[in-house]
mmCIF file of C-alpha atoms in Angstrom:
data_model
loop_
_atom_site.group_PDB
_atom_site.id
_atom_site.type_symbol
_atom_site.label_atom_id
_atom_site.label_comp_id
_atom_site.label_asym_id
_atom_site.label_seq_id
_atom_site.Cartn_x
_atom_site.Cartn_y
_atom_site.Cartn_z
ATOM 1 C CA UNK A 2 0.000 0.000 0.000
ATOM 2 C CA UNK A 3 1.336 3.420 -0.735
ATOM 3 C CA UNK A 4 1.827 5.521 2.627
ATOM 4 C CA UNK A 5 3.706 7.529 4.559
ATOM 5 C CA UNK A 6 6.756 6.185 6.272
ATOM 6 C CA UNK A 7 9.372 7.238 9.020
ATOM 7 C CA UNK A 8 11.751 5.771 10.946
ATOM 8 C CA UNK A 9 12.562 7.815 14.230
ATOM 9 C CA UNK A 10 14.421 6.823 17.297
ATOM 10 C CA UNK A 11 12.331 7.939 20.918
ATOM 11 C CA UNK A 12 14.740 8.913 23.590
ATOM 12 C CA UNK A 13 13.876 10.664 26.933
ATOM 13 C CA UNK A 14 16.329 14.504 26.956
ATOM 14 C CA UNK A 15 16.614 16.934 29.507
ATOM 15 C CA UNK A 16 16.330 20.814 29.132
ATOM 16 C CA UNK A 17 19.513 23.404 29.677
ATOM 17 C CA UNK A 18 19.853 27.004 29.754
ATOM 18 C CA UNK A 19 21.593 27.209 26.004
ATOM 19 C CA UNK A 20 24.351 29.006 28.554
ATOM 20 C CA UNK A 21 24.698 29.678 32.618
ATOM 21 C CA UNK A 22 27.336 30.533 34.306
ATOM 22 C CA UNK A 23 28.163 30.892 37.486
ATOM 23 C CA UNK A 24 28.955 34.045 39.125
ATOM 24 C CA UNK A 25 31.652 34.268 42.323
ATOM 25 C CA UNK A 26 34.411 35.821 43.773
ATOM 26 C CA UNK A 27 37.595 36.123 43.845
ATOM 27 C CA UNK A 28 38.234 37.512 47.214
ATOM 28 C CA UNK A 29 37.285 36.504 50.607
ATOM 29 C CA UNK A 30 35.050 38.792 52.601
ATOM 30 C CA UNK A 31 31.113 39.846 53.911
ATOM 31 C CA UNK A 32 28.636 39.700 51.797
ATOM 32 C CA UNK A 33 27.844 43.433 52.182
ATOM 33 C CA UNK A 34 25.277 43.905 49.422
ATOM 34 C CA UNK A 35 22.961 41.768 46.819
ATOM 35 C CA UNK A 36 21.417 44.038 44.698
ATOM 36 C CA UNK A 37 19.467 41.524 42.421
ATOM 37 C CA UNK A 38 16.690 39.105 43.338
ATOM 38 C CA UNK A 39 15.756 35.358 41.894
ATOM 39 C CA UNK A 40 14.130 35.519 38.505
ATOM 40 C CA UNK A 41 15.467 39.216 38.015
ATOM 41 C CA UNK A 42 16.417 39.954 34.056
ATOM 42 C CA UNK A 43 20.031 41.320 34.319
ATOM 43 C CA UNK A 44 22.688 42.605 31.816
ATOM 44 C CA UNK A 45 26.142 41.893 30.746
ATOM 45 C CA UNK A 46 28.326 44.225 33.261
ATOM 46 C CA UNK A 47 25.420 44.797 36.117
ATOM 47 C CA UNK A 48 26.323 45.126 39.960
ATOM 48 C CA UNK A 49 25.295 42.184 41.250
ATOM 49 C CA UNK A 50 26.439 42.327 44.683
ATOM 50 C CA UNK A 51 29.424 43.897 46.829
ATOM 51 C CA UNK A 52 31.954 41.941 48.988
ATOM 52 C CA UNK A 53 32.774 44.272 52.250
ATOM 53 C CA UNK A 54 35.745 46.232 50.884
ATOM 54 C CA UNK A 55 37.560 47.330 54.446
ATOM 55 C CA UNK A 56 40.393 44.518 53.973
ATOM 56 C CA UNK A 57 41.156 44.795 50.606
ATOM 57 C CA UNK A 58 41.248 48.947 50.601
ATOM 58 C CA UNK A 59 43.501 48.582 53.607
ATOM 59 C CA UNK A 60 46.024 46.103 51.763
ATOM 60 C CA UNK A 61 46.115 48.679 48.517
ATOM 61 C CA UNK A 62 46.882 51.699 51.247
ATOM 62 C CA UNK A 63 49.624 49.366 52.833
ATOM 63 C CA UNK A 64 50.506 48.611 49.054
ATOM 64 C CA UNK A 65 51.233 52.107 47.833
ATOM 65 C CA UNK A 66 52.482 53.385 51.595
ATOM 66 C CA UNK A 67 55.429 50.750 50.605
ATOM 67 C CA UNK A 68 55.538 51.844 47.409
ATOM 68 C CA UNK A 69 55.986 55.593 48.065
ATOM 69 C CA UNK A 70 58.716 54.673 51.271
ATOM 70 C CA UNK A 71 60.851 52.568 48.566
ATOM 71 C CA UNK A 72 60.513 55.424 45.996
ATOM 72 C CA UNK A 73 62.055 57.249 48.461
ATOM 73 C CA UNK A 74 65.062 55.240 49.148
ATOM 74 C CA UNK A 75 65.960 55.039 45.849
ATOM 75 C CA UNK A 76 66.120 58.853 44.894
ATOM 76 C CA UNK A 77 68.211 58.706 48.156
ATOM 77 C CA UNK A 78 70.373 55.701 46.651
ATOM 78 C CA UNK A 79 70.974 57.356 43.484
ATOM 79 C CA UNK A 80 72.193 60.668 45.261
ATOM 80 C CA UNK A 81 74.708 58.294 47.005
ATOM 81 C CA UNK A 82 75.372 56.776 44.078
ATOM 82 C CA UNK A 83 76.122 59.940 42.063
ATOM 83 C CA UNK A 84 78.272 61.373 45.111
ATOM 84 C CA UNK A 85 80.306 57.934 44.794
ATOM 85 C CA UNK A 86 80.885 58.426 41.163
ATOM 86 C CA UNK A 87 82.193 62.280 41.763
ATOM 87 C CA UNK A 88 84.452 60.886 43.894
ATOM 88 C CA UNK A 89 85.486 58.151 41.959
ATOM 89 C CA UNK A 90 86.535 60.648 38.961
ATOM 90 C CA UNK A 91 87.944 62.715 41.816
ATOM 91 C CA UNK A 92 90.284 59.823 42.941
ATOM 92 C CA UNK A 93 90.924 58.415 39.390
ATOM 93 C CA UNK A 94 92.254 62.150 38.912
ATOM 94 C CA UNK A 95 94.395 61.973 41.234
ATOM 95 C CA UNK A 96 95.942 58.234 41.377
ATOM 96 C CA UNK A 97 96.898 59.410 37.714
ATOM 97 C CA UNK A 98 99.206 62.136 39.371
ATOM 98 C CA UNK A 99 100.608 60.062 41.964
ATOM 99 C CA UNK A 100 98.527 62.343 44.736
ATOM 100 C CA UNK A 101 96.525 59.739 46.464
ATOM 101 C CA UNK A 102 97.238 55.869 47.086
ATOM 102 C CA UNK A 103 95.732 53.144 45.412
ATOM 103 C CA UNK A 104 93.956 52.055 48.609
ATOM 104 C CA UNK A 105 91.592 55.046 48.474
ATOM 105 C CA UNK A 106 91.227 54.566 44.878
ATOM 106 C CA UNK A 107 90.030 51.333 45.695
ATOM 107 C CA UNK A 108 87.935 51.692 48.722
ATOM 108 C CA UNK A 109 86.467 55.112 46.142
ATOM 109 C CA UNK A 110 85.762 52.146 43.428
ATOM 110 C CA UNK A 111 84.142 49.754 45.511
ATOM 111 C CA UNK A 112 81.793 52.346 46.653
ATOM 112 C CA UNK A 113 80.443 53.675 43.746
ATOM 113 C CA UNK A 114 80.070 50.139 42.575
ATOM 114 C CA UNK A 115 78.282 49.072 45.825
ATOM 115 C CA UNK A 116 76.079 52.295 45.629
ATOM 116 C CA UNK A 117 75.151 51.487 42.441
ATOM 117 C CA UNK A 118 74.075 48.219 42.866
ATOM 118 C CA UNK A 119 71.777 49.493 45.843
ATOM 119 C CA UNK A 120 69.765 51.681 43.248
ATOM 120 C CA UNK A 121 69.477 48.662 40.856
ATOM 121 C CA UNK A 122 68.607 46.502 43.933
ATOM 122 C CA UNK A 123 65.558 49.594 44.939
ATOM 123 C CA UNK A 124 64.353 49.261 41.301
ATOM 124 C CA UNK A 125 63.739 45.193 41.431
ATOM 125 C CA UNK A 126 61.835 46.456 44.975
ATOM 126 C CA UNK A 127 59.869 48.588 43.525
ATOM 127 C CA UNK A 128 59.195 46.768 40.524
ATOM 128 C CA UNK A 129 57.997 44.074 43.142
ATOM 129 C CA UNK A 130 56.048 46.580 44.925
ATOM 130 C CA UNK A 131 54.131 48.271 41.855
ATOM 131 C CA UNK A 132 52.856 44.540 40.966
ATOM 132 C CA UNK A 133 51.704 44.026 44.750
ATOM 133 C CA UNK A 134 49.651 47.454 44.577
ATOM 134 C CA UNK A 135 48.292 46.170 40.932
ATOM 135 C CA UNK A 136 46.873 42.971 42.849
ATOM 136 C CA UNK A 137 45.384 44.703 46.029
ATOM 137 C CA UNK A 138 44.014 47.308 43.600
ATOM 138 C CA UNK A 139 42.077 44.217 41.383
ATOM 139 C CA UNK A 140 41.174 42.785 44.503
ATOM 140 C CA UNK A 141 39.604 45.462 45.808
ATOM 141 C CA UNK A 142 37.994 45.733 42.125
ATOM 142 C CA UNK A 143 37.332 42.210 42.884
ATOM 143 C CA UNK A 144 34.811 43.362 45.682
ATOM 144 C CA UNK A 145 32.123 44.688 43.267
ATOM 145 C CA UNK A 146 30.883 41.396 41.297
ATOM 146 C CA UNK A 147 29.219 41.986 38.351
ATOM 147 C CA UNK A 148 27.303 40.179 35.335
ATOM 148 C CA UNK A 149 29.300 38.380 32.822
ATOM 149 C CA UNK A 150 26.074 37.845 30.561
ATOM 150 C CA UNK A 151 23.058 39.037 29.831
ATOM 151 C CA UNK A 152 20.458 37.077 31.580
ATOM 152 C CA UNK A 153 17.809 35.950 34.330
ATOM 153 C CA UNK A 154 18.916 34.869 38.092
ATOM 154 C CA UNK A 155 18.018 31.532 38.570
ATOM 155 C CA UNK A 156 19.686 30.616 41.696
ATOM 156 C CA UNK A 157 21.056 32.638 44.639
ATOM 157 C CA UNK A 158 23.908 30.395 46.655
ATOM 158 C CA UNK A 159 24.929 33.553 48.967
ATOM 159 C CA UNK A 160 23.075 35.626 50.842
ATOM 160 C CA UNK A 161 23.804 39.073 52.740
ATOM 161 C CA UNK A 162 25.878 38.774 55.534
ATOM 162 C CA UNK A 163 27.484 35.500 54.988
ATOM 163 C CA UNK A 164 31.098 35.186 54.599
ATOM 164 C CA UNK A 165 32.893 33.637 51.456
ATOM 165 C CA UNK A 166 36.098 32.368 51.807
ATOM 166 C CA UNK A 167 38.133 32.395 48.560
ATOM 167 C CA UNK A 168 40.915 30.094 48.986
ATOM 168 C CA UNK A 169 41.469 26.976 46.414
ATOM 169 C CA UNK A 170 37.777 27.321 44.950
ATOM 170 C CA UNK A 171 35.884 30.189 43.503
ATOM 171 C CA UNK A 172 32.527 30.720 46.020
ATOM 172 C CA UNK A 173 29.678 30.737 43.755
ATOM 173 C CA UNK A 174 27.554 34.051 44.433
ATOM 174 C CA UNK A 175 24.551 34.065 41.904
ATOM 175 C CA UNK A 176 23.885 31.628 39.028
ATOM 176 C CA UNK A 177 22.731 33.596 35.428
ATOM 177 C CA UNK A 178 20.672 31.602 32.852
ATOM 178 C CA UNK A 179 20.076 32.759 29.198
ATOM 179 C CA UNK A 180 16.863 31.582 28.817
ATOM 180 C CA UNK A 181 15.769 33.071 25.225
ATOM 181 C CA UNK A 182 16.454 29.669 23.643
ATOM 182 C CA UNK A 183 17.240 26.154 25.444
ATOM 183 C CA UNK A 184 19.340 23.054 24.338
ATOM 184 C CA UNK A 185 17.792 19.851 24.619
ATOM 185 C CA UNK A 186 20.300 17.217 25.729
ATOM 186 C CA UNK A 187 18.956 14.287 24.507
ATOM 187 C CA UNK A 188 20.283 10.284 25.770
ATOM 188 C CA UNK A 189 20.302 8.014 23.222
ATOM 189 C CA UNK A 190 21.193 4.650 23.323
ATOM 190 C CA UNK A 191 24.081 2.604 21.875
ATOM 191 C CA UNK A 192 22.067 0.688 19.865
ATOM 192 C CA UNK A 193 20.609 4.067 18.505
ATOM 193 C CA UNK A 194 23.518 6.171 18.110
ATOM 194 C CA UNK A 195 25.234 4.901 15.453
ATOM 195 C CA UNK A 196 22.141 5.976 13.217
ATOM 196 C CA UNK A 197 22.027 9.654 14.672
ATOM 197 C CA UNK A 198 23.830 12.319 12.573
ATOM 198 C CA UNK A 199 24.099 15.639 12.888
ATOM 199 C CA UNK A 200 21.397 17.939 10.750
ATOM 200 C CA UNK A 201 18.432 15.528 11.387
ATOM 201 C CA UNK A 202 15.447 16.970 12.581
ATOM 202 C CA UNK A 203 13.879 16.287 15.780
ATOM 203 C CA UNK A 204 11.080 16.924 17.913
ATOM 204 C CA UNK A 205 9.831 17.410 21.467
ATOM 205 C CA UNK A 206 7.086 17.736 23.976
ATOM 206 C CA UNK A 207 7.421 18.466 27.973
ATOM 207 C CA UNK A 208 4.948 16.666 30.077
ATOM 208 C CA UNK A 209 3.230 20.249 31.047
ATOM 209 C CA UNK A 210 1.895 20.188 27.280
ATOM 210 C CA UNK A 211 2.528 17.410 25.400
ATOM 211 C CA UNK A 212 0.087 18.194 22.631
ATOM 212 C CA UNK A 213 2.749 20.987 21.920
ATOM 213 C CA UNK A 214 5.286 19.746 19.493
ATOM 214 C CA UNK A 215 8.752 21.842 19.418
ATOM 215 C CA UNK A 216 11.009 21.545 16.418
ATOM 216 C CA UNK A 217 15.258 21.734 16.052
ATOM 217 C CA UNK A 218 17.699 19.946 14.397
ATOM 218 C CA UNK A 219 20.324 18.033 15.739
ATOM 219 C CA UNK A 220 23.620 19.941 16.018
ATOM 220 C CA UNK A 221 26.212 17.834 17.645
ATOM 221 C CA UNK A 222 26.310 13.968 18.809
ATOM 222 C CA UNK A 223 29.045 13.459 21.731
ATOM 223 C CA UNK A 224 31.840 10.499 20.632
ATOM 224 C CA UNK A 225 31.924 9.547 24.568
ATOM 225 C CA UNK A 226 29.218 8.446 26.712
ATOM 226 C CA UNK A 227 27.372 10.315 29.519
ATOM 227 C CA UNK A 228 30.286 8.712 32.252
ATOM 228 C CA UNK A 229 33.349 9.755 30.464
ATOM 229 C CA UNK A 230 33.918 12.914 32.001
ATOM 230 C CA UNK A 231 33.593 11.371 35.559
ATOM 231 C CA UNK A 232 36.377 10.648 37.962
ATOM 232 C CA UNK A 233 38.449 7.404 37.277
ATOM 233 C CA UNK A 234 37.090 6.345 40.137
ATOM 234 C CA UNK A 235 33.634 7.167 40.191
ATOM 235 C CA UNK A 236 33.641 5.238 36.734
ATOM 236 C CA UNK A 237 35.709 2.636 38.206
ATOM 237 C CA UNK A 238 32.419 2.324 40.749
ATOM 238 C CA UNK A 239 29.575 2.071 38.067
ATOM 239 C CA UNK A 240 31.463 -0.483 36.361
ATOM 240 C CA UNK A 241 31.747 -2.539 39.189
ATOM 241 C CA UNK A 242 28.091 -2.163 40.096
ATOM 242 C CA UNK A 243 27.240 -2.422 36.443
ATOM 243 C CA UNK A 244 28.970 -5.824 36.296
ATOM 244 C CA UNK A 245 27.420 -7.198 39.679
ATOM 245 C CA UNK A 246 23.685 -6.499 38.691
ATOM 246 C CA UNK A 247 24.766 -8.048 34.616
ATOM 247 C CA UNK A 248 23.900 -4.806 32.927
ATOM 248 C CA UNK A 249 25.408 -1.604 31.819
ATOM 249 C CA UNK A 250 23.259 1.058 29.740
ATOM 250 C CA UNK A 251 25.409 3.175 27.880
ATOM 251 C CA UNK A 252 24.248 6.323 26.605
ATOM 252 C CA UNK A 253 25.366 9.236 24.414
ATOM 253 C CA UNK A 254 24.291 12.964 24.295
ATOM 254 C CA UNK A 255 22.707 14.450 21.462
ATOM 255 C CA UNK A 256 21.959 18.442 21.394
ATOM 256 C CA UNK A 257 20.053 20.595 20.110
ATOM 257 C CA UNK A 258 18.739 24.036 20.205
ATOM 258 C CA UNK A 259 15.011 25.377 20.603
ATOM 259 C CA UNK A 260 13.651 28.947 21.498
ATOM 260 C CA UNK A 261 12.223 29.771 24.306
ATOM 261 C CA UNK A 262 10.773 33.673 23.158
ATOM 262 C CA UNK A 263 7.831 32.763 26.121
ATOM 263 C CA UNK A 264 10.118 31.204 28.669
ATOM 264 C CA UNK A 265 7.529 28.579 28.882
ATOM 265 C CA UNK A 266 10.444 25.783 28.862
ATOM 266 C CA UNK A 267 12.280 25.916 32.427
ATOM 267 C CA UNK A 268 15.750 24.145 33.464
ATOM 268 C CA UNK A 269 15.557 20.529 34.321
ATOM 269 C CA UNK A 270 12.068 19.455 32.263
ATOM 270 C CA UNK A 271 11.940 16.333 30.753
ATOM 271 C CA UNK A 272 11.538 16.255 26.902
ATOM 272 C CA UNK A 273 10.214 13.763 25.263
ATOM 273 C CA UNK A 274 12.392 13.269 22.014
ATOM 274 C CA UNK A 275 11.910 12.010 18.537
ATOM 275 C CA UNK A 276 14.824 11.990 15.808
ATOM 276 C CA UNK A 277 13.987 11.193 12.337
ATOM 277 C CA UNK A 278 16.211 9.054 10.670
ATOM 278 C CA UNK A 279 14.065 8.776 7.660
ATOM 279 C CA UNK A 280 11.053 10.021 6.123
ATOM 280 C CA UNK A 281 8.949 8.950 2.575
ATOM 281 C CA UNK A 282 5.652 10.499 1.791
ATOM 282 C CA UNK A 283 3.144 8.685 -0.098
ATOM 283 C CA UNK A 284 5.641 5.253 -1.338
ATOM 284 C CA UNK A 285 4.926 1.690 -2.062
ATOM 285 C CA UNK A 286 5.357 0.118 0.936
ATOM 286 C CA UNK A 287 4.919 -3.258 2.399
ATOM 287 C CA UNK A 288 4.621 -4.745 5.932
ATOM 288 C CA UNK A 289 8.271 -4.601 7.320
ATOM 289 C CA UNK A 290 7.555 -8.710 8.836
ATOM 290 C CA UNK A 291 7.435 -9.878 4.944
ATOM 291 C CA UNK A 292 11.438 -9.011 4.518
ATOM 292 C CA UNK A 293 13.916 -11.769 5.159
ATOM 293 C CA UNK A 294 17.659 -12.752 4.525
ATOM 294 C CA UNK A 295 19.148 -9.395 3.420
ATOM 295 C CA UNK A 296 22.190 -9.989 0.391
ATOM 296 C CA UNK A 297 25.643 -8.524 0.362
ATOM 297 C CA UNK A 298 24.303 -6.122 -2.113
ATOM 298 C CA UNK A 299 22.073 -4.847 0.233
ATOM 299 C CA UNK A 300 18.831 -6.246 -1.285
ATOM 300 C CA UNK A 301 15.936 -8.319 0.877
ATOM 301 C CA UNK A 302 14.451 -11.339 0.113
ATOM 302 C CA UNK A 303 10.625 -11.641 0.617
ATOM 303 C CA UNK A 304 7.938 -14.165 -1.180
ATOM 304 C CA UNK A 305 5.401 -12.764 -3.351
ATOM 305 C CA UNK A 306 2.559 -14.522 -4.563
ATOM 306 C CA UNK A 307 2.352 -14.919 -8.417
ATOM 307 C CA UNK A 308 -0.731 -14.681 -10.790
ATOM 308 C CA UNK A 309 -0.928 -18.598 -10.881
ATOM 309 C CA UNK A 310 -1.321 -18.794 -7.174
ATOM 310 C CA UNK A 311 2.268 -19.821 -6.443
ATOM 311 C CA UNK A 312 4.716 -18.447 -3.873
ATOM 312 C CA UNK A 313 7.908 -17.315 -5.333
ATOM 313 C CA UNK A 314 10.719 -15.613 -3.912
ATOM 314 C CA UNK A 315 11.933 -12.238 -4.996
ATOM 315 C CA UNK A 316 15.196 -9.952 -4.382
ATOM 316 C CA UNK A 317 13.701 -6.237 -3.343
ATOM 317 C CA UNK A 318 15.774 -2.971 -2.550
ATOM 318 C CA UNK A 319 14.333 -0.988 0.871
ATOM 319 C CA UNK A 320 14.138 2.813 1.372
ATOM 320 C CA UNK A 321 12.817 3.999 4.636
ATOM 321 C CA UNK A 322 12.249 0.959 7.525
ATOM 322 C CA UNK A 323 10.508 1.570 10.705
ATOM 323 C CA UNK A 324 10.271 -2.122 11.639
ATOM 324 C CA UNK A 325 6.358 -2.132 11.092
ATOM 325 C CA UNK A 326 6.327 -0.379 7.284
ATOM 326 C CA UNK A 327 9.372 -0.687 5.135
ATOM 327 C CA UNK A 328 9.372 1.486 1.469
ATOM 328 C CA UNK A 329 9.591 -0.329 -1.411
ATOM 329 C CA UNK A 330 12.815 1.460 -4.116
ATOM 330 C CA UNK A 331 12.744 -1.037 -6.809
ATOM 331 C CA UNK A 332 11.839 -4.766 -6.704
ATOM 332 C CA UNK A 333 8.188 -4.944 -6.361
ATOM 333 C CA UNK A 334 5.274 -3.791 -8.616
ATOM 334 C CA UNK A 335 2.299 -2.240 -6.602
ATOM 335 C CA UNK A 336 -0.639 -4.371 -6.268
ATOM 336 C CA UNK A 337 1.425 -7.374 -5.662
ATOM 337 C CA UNK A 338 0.540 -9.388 -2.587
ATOM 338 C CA UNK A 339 3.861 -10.498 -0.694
ATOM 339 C CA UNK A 340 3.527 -13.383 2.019
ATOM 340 C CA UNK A 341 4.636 -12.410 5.573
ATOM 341 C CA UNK A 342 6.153 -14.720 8.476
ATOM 342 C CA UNK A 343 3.388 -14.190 10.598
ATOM 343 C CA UNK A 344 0.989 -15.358 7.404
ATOM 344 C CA UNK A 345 2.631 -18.407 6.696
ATOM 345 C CA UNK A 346 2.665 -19.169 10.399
ATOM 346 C CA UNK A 347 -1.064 -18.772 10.725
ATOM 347 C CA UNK A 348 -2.033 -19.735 7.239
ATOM 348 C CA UNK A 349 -4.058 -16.308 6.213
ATOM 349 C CA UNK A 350 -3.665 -15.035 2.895
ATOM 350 C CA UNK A 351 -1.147 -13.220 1.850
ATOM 351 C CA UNK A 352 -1.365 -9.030 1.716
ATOM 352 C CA UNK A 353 -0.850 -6.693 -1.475
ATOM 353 C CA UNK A 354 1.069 -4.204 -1.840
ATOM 354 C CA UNK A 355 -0.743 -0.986 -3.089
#
């Protein structure tokens, strides 16, 4: 019969900001002020909160207090240093008329050399103390947190008052969502995945409305499964388990994209996911039971039943298959009646193709 057919793999996907990040500190501190609220629509550069600044104004002051003092020394230094060199010429003056010894020539020498190396020595401090007032200066820029996107709040971690501690990890402040358009990431079996490409369209519902279909296409498949990321020994774990209970579902992310213009999808929701593999509109097709032994050349076997009432056997080529309808390419004429295993079983007649 001519219909219809598609071939589309079901897999159960969850729903993910298409980007969230999330916002903390740097430095350690009071939570002095949070200036945005859950669900609040926030853009790229906002104040978003302020870390008590006390500690880290009082480490710039000490910063540049140093900085002045050893700026000091060293316009002291290189007076010295000049005075050392006067003398120097002064003595080299004189050693050349044979009206000073060499030992004051000498000790003259030594000190212009030393006093030189004490301004070179108040320039690598200073250098060192410039970069220590750049950090307490970022730091204290550090204290005013602001938006890295454009977005909506959709999770507060910290609230005012608390202290953060920034020491090996980054405290996590706020969490920002862009929620103008989702990605679906979708788990798809191993015995799936090897069919699903990138560029085939899908399809979606959420259980709030599943009458609502919501299109994409499918823009990347990941080459490792959902696991692969985790610790070695976290892994190590689920493959132990895995073993002991005899099974071990693998599964590998597919994403795409969808807008979200209404915000109606949310973080978290379960989609309901259909990927087309294949689609034919209005072919020949037969029941997908009737195929047998396929060849090397790709071609089934199925039995048709001839004009004369016998059963022969007949080589076919096969479009689209959804393992209940398969599409006929070349092989079979339409309004032949092919004989399926579940006919011969029962002994009905066989069913035309139309």
């Amino acid at each position: 019969m001519r219909q219809d057919v598609e071939n589309n793999v079901l897999a159960t996907g969850t729903l993910q900001a298409i980007r969230q990040v999330d916002v903390g500190t740097r430095v350690s501190g009071q939570l002095k002020s949070l200036k945005v609220k859950l669900g609040e629509h926030v853009q790229e550069g906002q104040l978003l909160a302020e870390i008590d600044p006390i500690l880290p104004e009082n480490e710039l002051r000490a910063a540049q207090a140093n900085l002045t003092a050893l700026d000091a020394q060293r316009r002291s230094a290189v007076a010295k240093a000049r005075r050392s060199k006067l003398e120097l010429d002064r003595q080299r003056g004189m050693i050349v008329k044979s009206v000073t010894s060499r030992r004051d020539f000498e000790a003259a020498e030594a000190q212009s050399l030393a006093d030189e190396a004490s301004v070179i020595a108040f320039d690598a401090q200073i250098a060192q103390a410039k970069s220590q007032a750049d950090i307490a200066a970022a730091n204290l820029g550090y204290t005013k947190i602001t938006a890295p996107i454009e977005g909506e709040v959709v999770g507060v971690l910290t609230q005012e008052g608390q202290t953060v501690v920034a020491a090996q990890i980054v405290p996590v402040i706020l969490k920002l969502a862009r929620l103008d358009a989702m990605t679906v990431r979708t788990q798809v079996s191993e015995a799936d995945v090897i069919n699903v490409k990138v560029g085939q369209k899908v399809s979606f519902t959420v259980m709030g409305d599943p009458d609502k279909h919501y299109p994409g296409t499918l823009r990347a498949v990941e080459l490792a499964p959902q696991n692969y990321s985790e610790p070695a020994q976290a892994q190590s774990g689920n493959q132990s388990s895995a073993t002991t209970s005899g099974t071990a579902a693998i599964f590998y992310n597919a994403l795409f994209d969808v807008p979200n213009p209404d915000r109606n999808l949310r973080i978290g929701m379960t989609a309901q996911v259909s990927i087309t593999l294949g689609v034919s509109r209005n072919v020949l097709t037969i029941p997908a039971s009737a195929l047998r032994e396929q060849d090397l050349d790709g071609r089934y076997a199925l039995r048709v039943l001839a004009v004369d009432g016998r059963v022969e056997s007949r080589q076919v080529r096969i479009g689209v298959n959804n393992h209940v309808a398969a599409e006929v390419v070349e092989g079979l004429a339409e309004g032949e009646a092919v004989v399926t295993g579940e006919m011969l079983a029962a002994g009905t007649a066989p069913e035309a193709s139309k």
